[in-house]
JSON list of C-alpha atoms in Angstrom, two decimals:
[
{"chain": "Y", "resi": 1, "resn": "UNK", "atom": "CA", "xyz": [-30.30, 54.41, -72.41]},
{"chain": "Y", "resi": 2, "resn": "UNK", "atom": "CA", "xyz": [-32.97, 55.69, -74.77]},
{"chain": "Y", "resi": 3, "resn": "UNK", "atom": "CA", "xyz": [-30.16, 57.34, -76.89]},
{"chain": "Y", "resi": 4, "resn": "UNK", "atom": "CA", "xyz": [-28.18, 54.11, -76.86]},
{"chain": "Y", "resi": 5, "resn": "UNK", "atom": "CA", "xyz": [-31.37, 52.32, -78.18]},
{"chain": "Y", "resi": 6, "resn": "UNK", "atom": "CA", "xyz": [-31.99, 54.96, -80.88]},
{"chain": "Y", "resi": 7, "resn": "UNK", "atom": "CA", "xyz": [-28.41, 54.74, -82.02]},
{"chain": "Y", "resi": 8, "resn": "UNK", "atom": "CA", "xyz": [-28.54, 50.96, -82.30]},
{"chain": "Y", "resi": 9, "resn": "UNK", "atom": "CA", "xyz": [-31.78, 51.28, -84.23]},
{"chain": "Y", "resi": 10, "resn": "UNK", "atom": "CA", "xyz": [-30.16, 53.80, -86.39]},
{"chain": "Y", "resi": 11, "resn": "UNK", "atom": "CA", "xyz": [-27.10, 51.53, -87.11]},
{"chain": "Y", "resi": 12, "resn": "UNK", "atom": "CA", "xyz": [-29.48, 48.53, -87.79]},
{"chain": "Y", "resi": 13, "resn": "UNK", "atom": "CA", "xyz": [-31.44, 50.67, -90.37]},
{"chain": "Y", "resi": 14, "resn": "UNK", "atom": "CA", "xyz": [-28.26, 51.91, -92.11]},
{"chain": "Y", "resi": 15, "resn": "UNK", "atom": "CA", "xyz": [-27.34, 48.30, -92.65]},
{"chain": "Y", "resi": 16, "resn": "UNK", "atom": "CA", "xyz": [-30.69, 47.57, -93.97]},
{"chain": "Y", "resi": 17, "resn": "UNK", "atom": "CA", "xyz": [-30.70, 50.43, -96.49]},
{"chain": "Y", "resi": 18, "resn": "UNK", "atom": "CA", "xyz": [-27.11, 49.59, -97.51]},
{"chain": "Y", "resi": 19, "resn": "UNK", "atom": "CA", "xyz": [-28.28, 46.05, -98.39]},
{"chain": "Y", "resi": 20, "resn": "UNK", "atom": "CA", "xyz": [-31.35, 47.46, -100.10]},
{"chain": "Y", "resi": 21, "resn": "UNK", "atom": "CA", "xyz": [-29.40, 49.77, -102.33]},
{"chain": "Y", "resi": 22, "resn": "UNK", "atom": "CA", "xyz": [-27.13, 46.95, -103.37]},
{"chain": "Y", "resi": 23, "resn": "UNK", "atom": "CA", "xyz": [-30.02, 44.67, -104.08]},
{"chain": "Y", "resi": 24, "resn": "UNK", "atom": "CA", "xyz": [-31.89, 47.31, -106.10]},
{"chain": "Y", "resi": 25, "resn": "UNK", "atom": "CA", "xyz": [-28.71, 47.89, -108.09]},
{"chain": "Y", "resi": 26, "resn": "UNK", "atom": "CA", "xyz": [-28.21, 44.40, -108.85]},
{"chain": "Y", "resi": 27, "resn": "UNK", "atom": "CA", "xyz": [-31.96, 44.08, -109.96]},
{"chain": "Y", "resi": 28, "resn": "UNK", "atom": "CA", "xyz": [-30.99, 46.71, -112.60]},
{"chain": "Y", "resi": 29, "resn": "UNK", "atom": "CA", "xyz": [-27.98, 44.58, -113.48]},
{"chain": "Y", "resi": 30, "resn": "UNK", "atom": "CA", "xyz": [-25.89, 47.68, -112.93]},
{"chain": "Y", "resi": 31, "resn": "UNK", "atom": "CA", "xyz": [-22.38, 47.96, -111.88]},
{"chain": "Y", "resi": 32, "resn": "UNK", "atom": "CA", "xyz": [-21.31, 50.50, -109.36]},
{"chain": "Y", "resi": 33, "resn": "UNK", "atom": "CA", "xyz": [-19.83, 52.55, -112.29]},
{"chain": "Y", "resi": 34, "resn": "UNK", "atom": "CA", "xyz": [-23.40, 52.60, -113.92]},
{"chain": "Y", "resi": 35, "resn": "UNK", "atom": "CA", "xyz": [-25.12, 53.66, -110.58]},
{"chain": "Y", "resi": 36, "resn": "UNK", "atom": "CA", "xyz": [-22.28, 56.37, -110.07]},
{"chain": "Y", "resi": 37, "resn": "UNK", "atom": "CA", "xyz": [-22.84, 57.77, -113.73]},
{"chain": "Y", "resi": 38, "resn": "UNK", "atom": "CA", "xyz": [-26.70, 57.84, -113.03]},
{"chain": "Y", "resi": 39, "resn": "UNK", "atom": "CA", "xyz": [-26.45, 59.55, -109.67]},
{"chain": "Y", "resi": 40, "resn": "UNK", "atom": "CA", "xyz": [-23.52, 61.89, -110.02]},
{"chain": "Y", "resi": 41, "resn": "UNK", "atom": "CA", "xyz": [-21.72, 60.16, -106.88]},
{"chain": "Y", "resi": 42, "resn": "UNK", "atom": "CA", "xyz": [-18.37, 58.46, -107.11]},
{"chain": "Y", "resi": 43, "resn": "UNK", "atom": "CA", "xyz": [-17.99, 54.70, -107.29]},
{"chain": "Y", "resi": 44, "resn": "UNK", "atom": "CA", "xyz": [-15.93, 54.63, -104.24]},
{"chain": "Y", "resi": 45, "resn": "UNK", "atom": "CA", "xyz": [-18.58, 56.59, -102.16]},
{"chain": "Y", "resi": 46, "resn": "UNK", "atom": "CA", "xyz": [-21.31, 54.36, -103.30]},
{"chain": "Y", "resi": 47, "resn": "UNK", "atom": "CA", "xyz": [-19.08, 51.24, -102.55]},
{"chain": "Y", "resi": 48, "resn": "UNK", "atom": "CA", "xyz": [-18.64, 52.53, -98.95]},
{"chain": "Y", "resi": 49, "resn": "UNK", "atom": "CA", "xyz": [-22.40, 53.29, -98.74]},
{"chain": "Y", "resi": 50, "resn": "UNK", "atom": "CA", "xyz": [-23.31, 49.66, -99.89]},
{"chain": "Y", "resi": 51, "resn": "UNK", "atom": "CA", "xyz": [-20.70, 48.10, -97.37]},
{"chain": "Y", "resi": 52, "resn": "UNK", "atom": "CA", "xyz": [-22.06, 50.35, -94.64]},
{"chain": "Y", "resi": 53, "resn": "UNK", "atom": "CA", "xyz": [-18.87, 52.07, -94.16]},
{"chain": "Y", "resi": 54, "resn": "UNK", "atom": "CA", "xyz": [-20.53, 55.54, -94.88]},
{"chain": "Y", "resi": 55, "resn": "UNK", "atom": "CA", "xyz": [-23.76, 56.99, -93.67]},
{"chain": "Y", "resi": 56, "resn": "UNK", "atom": "CA", "xyz": [-25.60, 58.82, -96.52]},
{"chain": "Y", "resi": 57, "resn": "UNK", "atom": "CA", "xyz": [-27.49, 61.77, -95.82]},
{"chain": "Y", "resi": 58, "resn": "UNK", "atom": "CA", "xyz": [-31.17, 62.10, -96.83]},
{"chain": "Y", "resi": 59, "resn": "UNK", "atom": "CA", "xyz": [-30.15, 64.11, -99.91]},
{"chain": "Y", "resi": 60, "resn": "UNK", "atom": "CA", "xyz": [-27.72, 61.32, -101.12]},
{"chain": "Y", "resi": 61, "resn": "UNK", "atom": "CA", "xyz": [-30.26, 58.65, -100.39]},
{"chain": "Y", "resi": 62, "resn": "UNK", "atom": "CA", "xyz": [-32.72, 60.76, -102.59]},
{"chain": "Y", "resi": 63, "resn": "UNK", "atom": "CA", "xyz": [-30.23, 60.90, -105.30]},
{"chain": "Y", "resi": 64, "resn": "UNK", "atom": "CA", "xyz": [-29.49, 57.11, -105.22]},
{"chain": "Y", "resi": 65, "resn": "UNK", "atom": "CA", "xyz": [-33.25, 56.25, -105.23]},
{"chain": "Y", "resi": 66, "resn": "UNK", "atom": "CA", "xyz": [-33.94, 58.79, -108.12]},
{"chain": "Y", "resi": 67, "resn": "UNK", "atom": "CA", "xyz": [-30.93, 57.00, -110.08]},
{"chain": "Y", "resi": 68, "resn": "UNK", "atom": "CA", "xyz": [-32.60, 53.54, -109.33]},
{"chain": "Y", "resi": 69, "resn": "UNK", "atom": "CA", "xyz": [-36.06, 54.78, -110.26]},
{"chain": "Y", "resi": 70, "resn": "UNK", "atom": "CA", "xyz": [-37.41, 54.75, -106.74]},
{"chain": "Y", "resi": 71, "resn": "UNK", "atom": "CA", "xyz": [-38.06, 57.55, -104.36]},
{"chain": "Y", "resi": 72, "resn": "UNK", "atom": "CA", "xyz": [-36.26, 58.11, -100.96]},
{"chain": "Y", "resi": 73, "resn": "UNK", "atom": "CA", "xyz": [-39.20, 56.91, -98.92]},
{"chain": "Y", "resi": 74, "resn": "UNK", "atom": "CA", "xyz": [-39.42, 53.55, -100.58]},
{"chain": "Y", "resi": 75, "resn": "UNK", "atom": "CA", "xyz": [-35.67, 53.07, -100.47]},
{"chain": "Y", "resi": 76, "resn": "UNK", "atom": "CA", "xyz": [-35.70, 53.93, -96.73]},
{"chain": "Y", "resi": 77, "resn": "UNK", "atom": "CA", "xyz": [-38.88, 52.02, -95.67]},
{"chain": "Y", "resi": 78, "resn": "UNK", "atom": "CA", "xyz": [-38.71, 49.13, -98.22]},
{"chain": "Y", "resi": 79, "resn": "UNK", "atom": "CA", "xyz": [-42.15, 49.49, -99.06]},
{"chain": "Y", "resi": 80, "resn": "UNK", "atom": "CA", "xyz": [-43.24, 49.58, -102.64]},
{"chain": "Y", "resi": 81, "resn": "UNK", "atom": "CA", "xyz": [-44.76, 53.06, -103.52]},
{"chain": "Y", "resi": 82, "resn": "UNK", "atom": "CA", "xyz": [-48.46, 53.17, -103.78]},
{"chain": "Y", "resi": 83, "resn": "UNK", "atom": "CA", "xyz": [-50.02, 53.95, -107.22]},
{"chain": "Y", "resi": 84, "resn": "UNK", "atom": "CA", "xyz": [-48.87, 57.35, -108.09]},
{"chain": "Y", "resi": 85, "resn": "UNK", "atom": "CA", "xyz": [-51.06, 60.36, -109.14]},
{"chain": "Y", "resi": 86, "resn": "UNK", "atom": "CA", "xyz": [-49.59, 62.12, -112.07]},
{"chain": "Y", "resi": 87, "resn": "UNK", "atom": "CA", "xyz": [-50.81, 65.81, -111.37]},
{"chain": "Y", "resi": 88, "resn": "UNK", "atom": "CA", "xyz": [-52.31, 66.09, -107.94]},
{"chain": "Y", "resi": 89, "resn": "UNK", "atom": "CA", "xyz": [-51.51, 64.48, -104.63]},
{"chain": "Y", "resi": 90, "resn": "UNK", "atom": "CA", "xyz": [-53.48, 64.83, -101.25]},
{"chain": "Y", "resi": 91, "resn": "UNK", "atom": "CA", "xyz": [-51.86, 63.64, -98.28]},
{"chain": "Y", "resi": 92, "resn": "UNK", "atom": "CA", "xyz": [-54.28, 63.66, -94.96]},
{"chain": "Y", "resi": 93, "resn": "UNK", "atom": "CA", "xyz": [-52.32, 64.51, -91.82]},
{"chain": "Y", "resi": 94, "resn": "UNK", "atom": "CA", "xyz": [-53.17, 61.00, -90.54]},
{"chain": "Y", "resi": 95, "resn": "UNK", "atom": "CA", "xyz": [-51.53, 59.70, -93.80]},
{"chain": "Y", "resi": 96, "resn": "UNK", "atom": "CA", "xyz": [-48.14, 61.32, -93.42]},
{"chain": "Y", "resi": 97, "resn": "UNK", "atom": "CA", "xyz": [-45.40, 58.68, -93.64]},
{"chain": "Y", "resi": 98, "resn": "UNK", "atom": "CA", "xyz": [-42.78, 58.68, -90.81]},
{"chain": "Y", "resi": 99, "resn": "UNK", "atom": "CA", "xyz": [-39.22, 57.86, -91.97]},
{"chain": "Y", "resi": 100, "resn": "UNK", "atom": "CA", "xyz": [-35.98, 57.47, -90.20]},
{"chain": "Y", "resi": 101, "resn": "UNK", "atom": "CA", "xyz": [-33.26, 59.76, -91.46]},
{"chain": "Y", "resi": 102, "resn": "UNK", "atom": "CA", "xyz": [-29.97, 58.01, -90.95]},
{"chain": "Y", "resi": 103, "resn": "UNK", "atom": "CA", "xyz": [-27.83, 61.06, -90.24]},
{"chain": "Y", "resi": 104, "resn": "UNK", "atom": "CA", "xyz": [-30.43, 62.87, -87.89]},
{"chain": "Y", "resi": 105, "resn": "UNK", "atom": "CA", "xyz": [-30.29, 63.04, -84.14]},
{"chain": "Y", "resi": 106, "resn": "UNK", "atom": "CA", "xyz": [-31.91, 60.79, -82.02]},
{"chain": "Y", "resi": 107, "resn": "UNK", "atom": "CA", "xyz": [-35.79, 61.38, -81.54]},
{"chain": "Y", "resi": 108, "resn": "UNK", "atom": "CA", "xyz": [-35.94, 63.44, -84.68]},
{"chain": "Y", "resi": 109, "resn": "UNK", "atom": "CA", "xyz": [-39.01, 62.36, -86.68]},
{"chain": "Y", "resi": 110, "resn": "UNK", "atom": "CA", "xyz": [-39.46, 63.10, -90.36]},
{"chain": "Y", "resi": 111, "resn": "UNK", "atom": "CA", "xyz": [-42.82, 62.74, -91.79]},
{"chain": "Y", "resi": 112, "resn": "UNK", "atom": "CA", "xyz": [-43.09, 62.60, -95.45]},
{"chain": "Y", "resi": 113, "resn": "UNK", "atom": "CA", "xyz": [-46.07, 64.15, -97.32]},
{"chain": "Y", "resi": 114, "resn": "UNK", "atom": "CA", "xyz": [-44.87, 64.18, -100.78]},
{"chain": "Y", "resi": 115, "resn": "UNK", "atom": "CA", "xyz": [-44.35, 60.35, -101.21]},
{"chain": "Y", "resi": 116, "resn": "UNK", "atom": "CA", "xyz": [-47.34, 59.71, -103.54]},
{"chain": "Y", "resi": 117, "resn": "UNK", "atom": "CA", "xyz": [-46.48, 62.35, -106.11]},
{"chain": "Y", "resi": 118, "resn": "UNK", "atom": "CA", "xyz": [-44.81, 61.15, -109.23]},
{"chain": "Y", "resi": 119, "resn": "UNK", "atom": "CA", "xyz": [-42.23, 63.29, -111.17]},
{"chain": "Y", "resi": 120, "resn": "UNK", "atom": "CA", "xyz": [-41.72, 65.47, -108.18]},
{"chain": "Y", "resi": 121, "resn": "UNK", "atom": "CA", "xyz": [-38.92, 68.00, -108.08]},
{"chain": "Y", "resi": 122, "resn": "UNK", "atom": "CA", "xyz": [-38.81, 68.32, -104.35]},
{"chain": "Y", "resi": 123, "resn": "UNK", "atom": "CA", "xyz": [-39.32, 66.42, -101.12]},
{"chain": "Y", "resi": 124, "resn": "UNK", "atom": "CA", "xyz": [-41.30, 67.71, -98.14]},
{"chain": "Y", "resi": 125, "resn": "UNK", "atom": "CA", "xyz": [-41.50, 66.83, -94.53]},
{"chain": "Y", "resi": 126, "resn": "UNK", "atom": "CA", "xyz": [-42.64, 67.92, -91.13]},
{"chain": "Y", "resi": 127, "resn": "UNK", "atom": "CA", "xyz": [-39.70, 67.46, -88.99]},
{"chain": "Y", "resi": 128, "resn": "UNK", "atom": "CA", "xyz": [-39.98, 67.08, -85.25]},
{"chain": "Y", "resi": 129, "resn": "UNK", "atom": "CA", "xyz": [-36.70, 68.41, -84.17]},
{"chain": "Y", "resi": 130, "resn": "UNK", "atom": "CA", "xyz": [-34.57, 66.64, -81.55]},
{"chain": "Y", "resi": 131, "resn": "UNK", "atom": "CA", "xyz": [-33.14, 68.42, -78.55]},
{"chain": "Y", "resi": 132, "resn": "UNK", "atom": "CA", "xyz": [-29.66, 67.29, -79.53]},
{"chain": "Y", "resi": 133, "resn": "UNK", "atom": "CA", "xyz": [-27.71, 68.16, -82.79]},
{"chain": "Y", "resi": 134, "resn": "UNK", "atom": "CA", "xyz": [-27.14, 65.32, -85.24]},
{"chain": "Y", "resi": 135, "resn": "UNK", "atom": "CA", "xyz": [-23.84, 63.48, -84.66]},
{"chain": "Y", "resi": 136, "resn": "UNK", "atom": "CA", "xyz": [-22.23, 65.65, -87.58]},
{"chain": "Y", "resi": 137, "resn": "UNK", "atom": "CA", "xyz": [-23.62, 68.43, -89.67]},
{"chain": "Y", "resi": 138, "resn": "UNK", "atom": "CA", "xyz": [-25.60, 67.44, -92.68]},
{"chain": "Y", "resi": 139, "resn": "UNK", "atom": "CA", "xyz": [-24.33, 68.38, -96.31]},
{"chain": "Y", "resi": 140, "resn": "UNK", "atom": "CA", "xyz": [-25.89, 67.43, -99.77]},
{"chain": "Y", "resi": 141, "resn": "UNK", "atom": "CA", "xyz": [-26.52, 69.07, -102.93]},
{"chain": "Y", "resi": 142, "resn": "UNK", "atom": "CA", "xyz": [-29.54, 71.10, -103.64]},
{"chain": "Y", "resi": 143, "resn": "UNK", "atom": "CA", "xyz": [-31.52, 73.70, -101.76]},
{"chain": "Y", "resi": 144, "resn": "UNK", "atom": "CA", "xyz": [-33.78, 73.62, -98.72]},
{"chain": "Y", "resi": 145, "resn": "UNK", "atom": "CA", "xyz": [-36.54, 75.81, -97.28]},
{"chain": "Y", "resi": 146, "resn": "UNK", "atom": "CA", "xyz": [-37.38, 75.45, -93.63]},
{"chain": "Y", "resi": 147, "resn": "UNK", "atom": "CA", "xyz": [-40.34, 77.03, -91.73]},
{"chain": "Y", "resi": 148, "resn": "UNK", "atom": "CA", "xyz": [-40.74, 76.75, -88.14]},
{"chain": "Y", "resi": 149, "resn": "UNK", "atom": "CA", "xyz": [-44.41, 75.64, -87.32]},
{"chain": "Y", "resi": 150, "resn": "UNK", "atom": "CA", "xyz": [-44.23, 75.60, -83.49]},
{"chain": "Y", "resi": 151, "resn": "UNK", "atom": "CA", "xyz": [-41.44, 75.79, -80.87]},
{"chain": "Y", "resi": 152, "resn": "UNK", "atom": "CA", "xyz": [-37.94, 77.14, -80.85]},
{"chain": "Y", "resi": 153, "resn": "UNK", "atom": "CA", "xyz": [-34.73, 75.68, -82.25]},
{"chain": "Y", "resi": 154, "resn": "UNK", "atom": "CA", "xyz": [-31.18, 76.56, -82.75]},
{"chain": "Y", "resi": 155, "resn": "UNK", "atom": "CA", "xyz": [-30.10, 76.27, -86.37]},
{"chain": "Y", "resi": 156, "resn": "UNK", "atom": "CA", "xyz": [-26.43, 76.04, -87.37]},
{"chain": "Y", "resi": 157, "resn": "UNK", "atom": "CA", "xyz": [-25.42, 76.78, -90.87]},
{"chain": "Y", "resi": 158, "resn": "UNK", "atom": "CA", "xyz": [-21.71, 77.22, -92.12]},
{"chain": "Y", "resi": 159, "resn": "UNK", "atom": "CA", "xyz": [-20.19, 78.30, -88.90]},
{"chain": "Y", "resi": 160, "resn": "UNK", "atom": "CA", "xyz": [-23.07, 80.45, -87.58]},
{"chain": "Y", "resi": 161, "resn": "UNK", "atom": "CA", "xyz": [-25.98, 79.71, -85.46]},
{"chain": "Y", "resi": 162, "resn": "UNK", "atom": "CA", "xyz": [-29.42, 81.25, -85.42]},
{"chain": "Y", "resi": 163, "resn": "UNK", "atom": "CA", "xyz": [-32.23, 80.96, -82.79]},
{"chain": "Y", "resi": 164, "resn": "UNK", "atom": "CA", "xyz": [-35.65, 80.61, -84.83]},
{"chain": "Y", "resi": 165, "resn": "UNK", "atom": "CA", "xyz": [-39.04, 80.43, -83.48]},
{"chain": "Y", "resi": 166, "resn": "UNK", "atom": "CA", "xyz": [-42.56, 79.90, -84.93]},
{"chain": "Y", "resi": 167, "resn": "UNK", "atom": "CA", "xyz": [-43.24, 81.93, -88.26]},
{"chain": "Y", "resi": 168, "resn": "UNK", "atom": "CA", "xyz": [-39.50, 82.25, -89.01]},
{"chain": "Y", "resi": 169, "resn": "UNK", "atom": "CA", "xyz": [-38.31, 80.86, -92.41]},
{"chain": "Y", "resi": 170, "resn": "UNK", "atom": "CA", "xyz": [-34.93, 79.87, -93.86]},
{"chain": "Y", "resi": 171, "resn": "UNK", "atom": "CA", "xyz": [-33.92, 79.25, -97.50]},
{"chain": "Y", "resi": 172, "resn": "UNK", "atom": "CA", "xyz": [-30.35, 77.97, -98.05]},
{"chain": "Y", "resi": 173, "resn": "UNK", "atom": "CA", "xyz": [-27.98, 75.88, -100.18]},
{"chain": "Y", "resi": 174, "resn": "UNK", "atom": "CA", "xyz": [-27.69, 72.62, -98.52]},
{"chain": "Y", "resi": 175, "resn": "UNK", "atom": "CA", "xyz": [-24.17, 71.82, -99.68]},
{"chain": "Y", "resi": 176, "resn": "UNK", "atom": "CA", "xyz": [-22.99, 73.84, -96.64]},
{"chain": "Y", "resi": 177, "resn": "UNK", "atom": "CA", "xyz": [-22.78, 72.32, -93.13]},
{"chain": "Y", "resi": 178, "resn": "UNK", "atom": "CA", "xyz": [-26.08, 72.38, -91.34]},
{"chain": "Y", "resi": 179, "resn": "UNK", "atom": "CA", "xyz": [-28.05, 71.11, -88.38]},
{"chain": "Y", "resi": 180, "resn": "UNK", "atom": "CA", "xyz": [-30.66, 72.05, -85.80]},
{"chain": "Y", "resi": 181, "resn": "UNK", "atom": "CA", "xyz": [-31.96, 71.38, -82.43]},
{"chain": "Y", "resi": 182, "resn": "UNK", "atom": "CA", "xyz": [-34.74, 72.14, -80.27]},
{"chain": "Y", "resi": 183, "resn": "UNK", "atom": "CA", "xyz": [-34.05, 74.48, -77.52]},
{"chain": "Y", "resi": 184, "resn": "UNK", "atom": "CA", "xyz": [-37.49, 75.24, -76.04]},
{"chain": "Y", "resi": 185, "resn": "UNK", "atom": "CA", "xyz": [-39.45, 73.44, -73.39]},
{"chain": "Y", "resi": 186, "resn": "UNK", "atom": "CA", "xyz": [-40.76, 71.10, -76.15]},
{"chain": "Y", "resi": 187, "resn": "UNK", "atom": "CA", "xyz": [-39.67, 69.85, -79.45]},
{"chain": "Y", "resi": 188, "resn": "UNK", "atom": "CA", "xyz": [-39.95, 72.26, -82.34]},
{"chain": "Y", "resi": 189, "resn": "UNK", "atom": "CA", "xyz": [-41.65, 71.19, -85.53]},
{"chain": "Y", "resi": 190, "resn": "UNK", "atom": "CA", "xyz": [-40.40, 72.46, -88.98]},
{"chain": "Y", "resi": 191, "resn": "UNK", "atom": "CA", "xyz": [-41.77, 72.27, -92.42]},
{"chain": "Y", "resi": 192, "resn": "UNK", "atom": "CA", "xyz": [-38.77, 71.42, -94.57]},
{"chain": "Y", "resi": 193, "resn": "UNK", "atom": "CA", "xyz": [-38.75, 71.40, -98.27]},
{"chain": "Y", "resi": 194, "resn": "UNK", "atom": "CA", "xyz": [-35.78, 69.89, -100.10]},
{"chain": "Y", "resi": 195, "resn": "UNK", "atom": "CA", "xyz": [-35.05, 70.19, -103.82]},
{"chain": "Y", "resi": 196, "resn": "UNK", "atom": "CA", "xyz": [-32.53, 68.09, -105.40]},
{"chain": "Y", "resi": 197, "resn": "UNK", "atom": "CA", "xyz": [-30.83, 69.50, -108.75]},
{"chain": "Y", "resi": 198, "resn": "UNK", "atom": "CA", "xyz": [-30.75, 65.97, -110.24]},
{"chain": "Y", "resi": 199, "resn": "UNK", "atom": "CA", "xyz": [-34.46, 65.43, -109.68]}
]
């Protein structure tokens, strides 16, 4: 039952994000061709995202947001970013911003703590890892570093699986299929730092 509710919530959010992308593009008076040129994504793929026929990964949303002059958190939540600090950003533990990752497994929680930094070249999250794999592996441009803070998880990367525990770290090209799930008695927590080459 809860999985169905999470899936319904995810589908609803995907539709909202699709509308938000189109709205922001039209606010720029851009065609899909112009957004494609800015993001490096194809016009056809962007059209499928706007029509809610394709679910973008977090990496793709970051690219689209960057192309539109936004950050991924603002695009996902619809909240206007707070005034940005140019050189230094401090986010207290209580102020981390939870976001819903449209391609993630049910009950995964992504907490952003880089959302207030302007001109950033990476996005960082504390991820509470679901006990289930995502519906399909994630693939997007860029690189990721993942450091297991607590718990145990099974990490799938490009056809191989690895069991990782607190203190283990992984660094990888994120254009290969990857996903993770918690396998211990409680959900694992992982620090994930994502770098998009277009940022």
